[in-house]
mmCIF file of C-alpha atoms in Angstrom:
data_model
loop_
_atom_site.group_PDB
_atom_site.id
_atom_site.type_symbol
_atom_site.label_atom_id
_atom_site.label_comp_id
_atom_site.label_asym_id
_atom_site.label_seq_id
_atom_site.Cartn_x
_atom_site.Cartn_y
_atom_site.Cartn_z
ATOM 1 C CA UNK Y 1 0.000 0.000 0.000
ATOM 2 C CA UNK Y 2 2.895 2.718 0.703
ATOM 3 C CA UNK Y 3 4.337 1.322 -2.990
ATOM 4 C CA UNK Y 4 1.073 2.432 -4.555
ATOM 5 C CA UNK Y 5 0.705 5.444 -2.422
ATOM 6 C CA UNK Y 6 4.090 6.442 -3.146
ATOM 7 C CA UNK Y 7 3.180 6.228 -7.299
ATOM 8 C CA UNK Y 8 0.017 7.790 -6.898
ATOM 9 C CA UNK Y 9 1.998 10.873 -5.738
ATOM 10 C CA UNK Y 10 4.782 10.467 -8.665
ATOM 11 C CA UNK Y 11 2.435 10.435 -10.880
ATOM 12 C CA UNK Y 12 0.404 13.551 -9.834
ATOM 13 C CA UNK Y 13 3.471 14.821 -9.931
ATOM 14 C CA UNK Y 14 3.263 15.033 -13.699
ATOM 15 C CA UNK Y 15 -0.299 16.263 -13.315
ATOM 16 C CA UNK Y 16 0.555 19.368 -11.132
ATOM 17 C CA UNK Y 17 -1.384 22.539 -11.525
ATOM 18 C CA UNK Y 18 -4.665 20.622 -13.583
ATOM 19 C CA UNK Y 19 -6.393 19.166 -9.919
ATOM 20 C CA UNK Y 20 -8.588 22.414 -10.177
ATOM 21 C CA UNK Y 21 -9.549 22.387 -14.178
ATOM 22 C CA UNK Y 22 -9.729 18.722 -14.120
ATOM 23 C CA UNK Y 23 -12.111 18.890 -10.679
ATOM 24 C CA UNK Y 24 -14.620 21.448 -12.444
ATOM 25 C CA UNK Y 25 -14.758 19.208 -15.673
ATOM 26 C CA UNK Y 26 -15.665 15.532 -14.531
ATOM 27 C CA UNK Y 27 -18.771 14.330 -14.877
ATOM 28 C CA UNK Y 28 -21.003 11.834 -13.242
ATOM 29 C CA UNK Y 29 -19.674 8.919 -16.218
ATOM 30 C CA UNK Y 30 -16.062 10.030 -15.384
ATOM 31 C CA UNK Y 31 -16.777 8.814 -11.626
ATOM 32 C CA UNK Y 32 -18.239 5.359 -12.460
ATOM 33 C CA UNK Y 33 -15.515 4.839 -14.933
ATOM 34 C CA UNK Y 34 -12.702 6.569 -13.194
ATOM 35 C CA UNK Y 35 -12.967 7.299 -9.584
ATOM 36 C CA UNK Y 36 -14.921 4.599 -8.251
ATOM 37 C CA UNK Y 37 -12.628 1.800 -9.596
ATOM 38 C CA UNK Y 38 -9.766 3.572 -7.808
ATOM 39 C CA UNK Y 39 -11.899 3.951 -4.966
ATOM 40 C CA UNK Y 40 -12.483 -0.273 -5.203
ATOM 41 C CA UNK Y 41 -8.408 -1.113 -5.926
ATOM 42 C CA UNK Y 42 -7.652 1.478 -2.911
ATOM 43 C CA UNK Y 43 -10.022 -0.402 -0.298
ATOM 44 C CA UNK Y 44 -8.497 -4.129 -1.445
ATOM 45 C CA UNK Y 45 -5.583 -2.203 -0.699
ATOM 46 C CA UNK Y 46 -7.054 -1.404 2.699
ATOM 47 C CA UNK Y 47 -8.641 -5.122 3.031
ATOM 48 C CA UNK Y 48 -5.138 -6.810 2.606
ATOM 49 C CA UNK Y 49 -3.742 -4.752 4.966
ATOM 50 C CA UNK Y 50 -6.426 -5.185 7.532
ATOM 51 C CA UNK Y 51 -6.132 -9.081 7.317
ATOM 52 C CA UNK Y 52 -2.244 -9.045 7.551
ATOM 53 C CA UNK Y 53 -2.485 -6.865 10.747
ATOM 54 C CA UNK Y 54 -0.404 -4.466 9.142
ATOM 55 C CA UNK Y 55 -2.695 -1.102 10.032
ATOM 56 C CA UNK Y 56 -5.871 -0.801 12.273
ATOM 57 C CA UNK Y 57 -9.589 -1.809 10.891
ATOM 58 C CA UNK Y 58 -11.894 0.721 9.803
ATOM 59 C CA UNK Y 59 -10.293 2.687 7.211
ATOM 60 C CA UNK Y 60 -12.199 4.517 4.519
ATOM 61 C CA UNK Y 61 -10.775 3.799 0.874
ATOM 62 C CA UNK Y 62 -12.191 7.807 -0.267
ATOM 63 C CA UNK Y 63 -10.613 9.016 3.142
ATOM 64 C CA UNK Y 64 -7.411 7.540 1.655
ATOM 65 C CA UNK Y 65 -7.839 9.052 -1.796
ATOM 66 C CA UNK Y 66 -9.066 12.653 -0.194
ATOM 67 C CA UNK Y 67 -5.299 12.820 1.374
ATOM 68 C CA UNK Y 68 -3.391 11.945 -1.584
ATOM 69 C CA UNK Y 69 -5.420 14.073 -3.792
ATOM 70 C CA UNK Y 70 -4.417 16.798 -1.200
ATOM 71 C CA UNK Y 71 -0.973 15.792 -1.365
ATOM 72 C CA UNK Y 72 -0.965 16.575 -4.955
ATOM 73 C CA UNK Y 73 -1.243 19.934 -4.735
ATOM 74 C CA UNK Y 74 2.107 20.325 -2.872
ATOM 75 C CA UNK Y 75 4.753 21.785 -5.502
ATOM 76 C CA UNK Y 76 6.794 19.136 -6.563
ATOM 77 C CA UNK Y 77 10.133 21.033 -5.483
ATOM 78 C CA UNK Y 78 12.549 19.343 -3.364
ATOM 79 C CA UNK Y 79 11.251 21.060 -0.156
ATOM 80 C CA UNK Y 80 7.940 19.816 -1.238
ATOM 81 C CA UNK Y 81 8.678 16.334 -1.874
ATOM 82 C CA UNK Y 82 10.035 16.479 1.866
ATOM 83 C CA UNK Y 83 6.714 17.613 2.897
ATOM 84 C CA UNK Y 84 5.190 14.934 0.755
ATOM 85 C CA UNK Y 85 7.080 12.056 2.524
ATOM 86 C CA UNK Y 86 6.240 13.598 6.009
ATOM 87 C CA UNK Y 87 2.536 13.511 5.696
ATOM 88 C CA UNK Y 88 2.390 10.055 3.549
ATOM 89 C CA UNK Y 89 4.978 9.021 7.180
ATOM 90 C CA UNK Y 90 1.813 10.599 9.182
ATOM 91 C CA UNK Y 91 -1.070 9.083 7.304
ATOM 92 C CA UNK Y 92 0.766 5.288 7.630
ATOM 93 C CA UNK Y 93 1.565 6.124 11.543
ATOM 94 C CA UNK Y 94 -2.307 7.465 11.619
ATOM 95 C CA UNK Y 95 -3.341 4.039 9.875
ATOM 96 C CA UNK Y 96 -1.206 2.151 12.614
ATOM 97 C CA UNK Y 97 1.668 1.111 10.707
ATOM 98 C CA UNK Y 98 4.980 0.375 11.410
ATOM 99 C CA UNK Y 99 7.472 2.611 10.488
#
């Protein structure tokens, strides 16, 4: 799960600067075919996790996806990529995870 996490933030990386004209144009088919499949792979994420004791029960796959869609509006600059790794550190202590 930090693996994925970790790429979803690369890659929004690339994306920087379009969260708020890509936000404004989605429409209701872009969630069913878009959002709510990420929403599903995030929470068997979550599930596999759960069952290998690895962070607590109870965790919200679109709480998940909030944060990291957060996280990609952080400047990709090398103090923000610091910033970056702090909160993803946060959200996995948060979540009960080892370090």
């Amino acid at each position: 799960m930090r693996l994925w996490c970790d790429r979803f933030v690369q890659f929004g990386e690339v994306k920087h600067g379009v969260a708020d004209t890509l936000s404004s144009a989605i429409s209701e088919k872009d969630l069913r075919e878009t959002y709510w499949p990420l929403v599903g792979a995030v929470h068997q994420l979550i599930e596999a996790c759960e069952k290998r004791g690895e962070i607590q029960s109870g965790v919200h796959p679109e709480d998940v996806l909030t944060l990291l869609a957060l996280l990609l509006r952080i400047s990709p600059t090398s103090d923000g990529k610091a910033q970056i790794r702090r909160i993803l550190a946060l959200l996995f202590r948060g979540l009960g995870a080892e370090a």
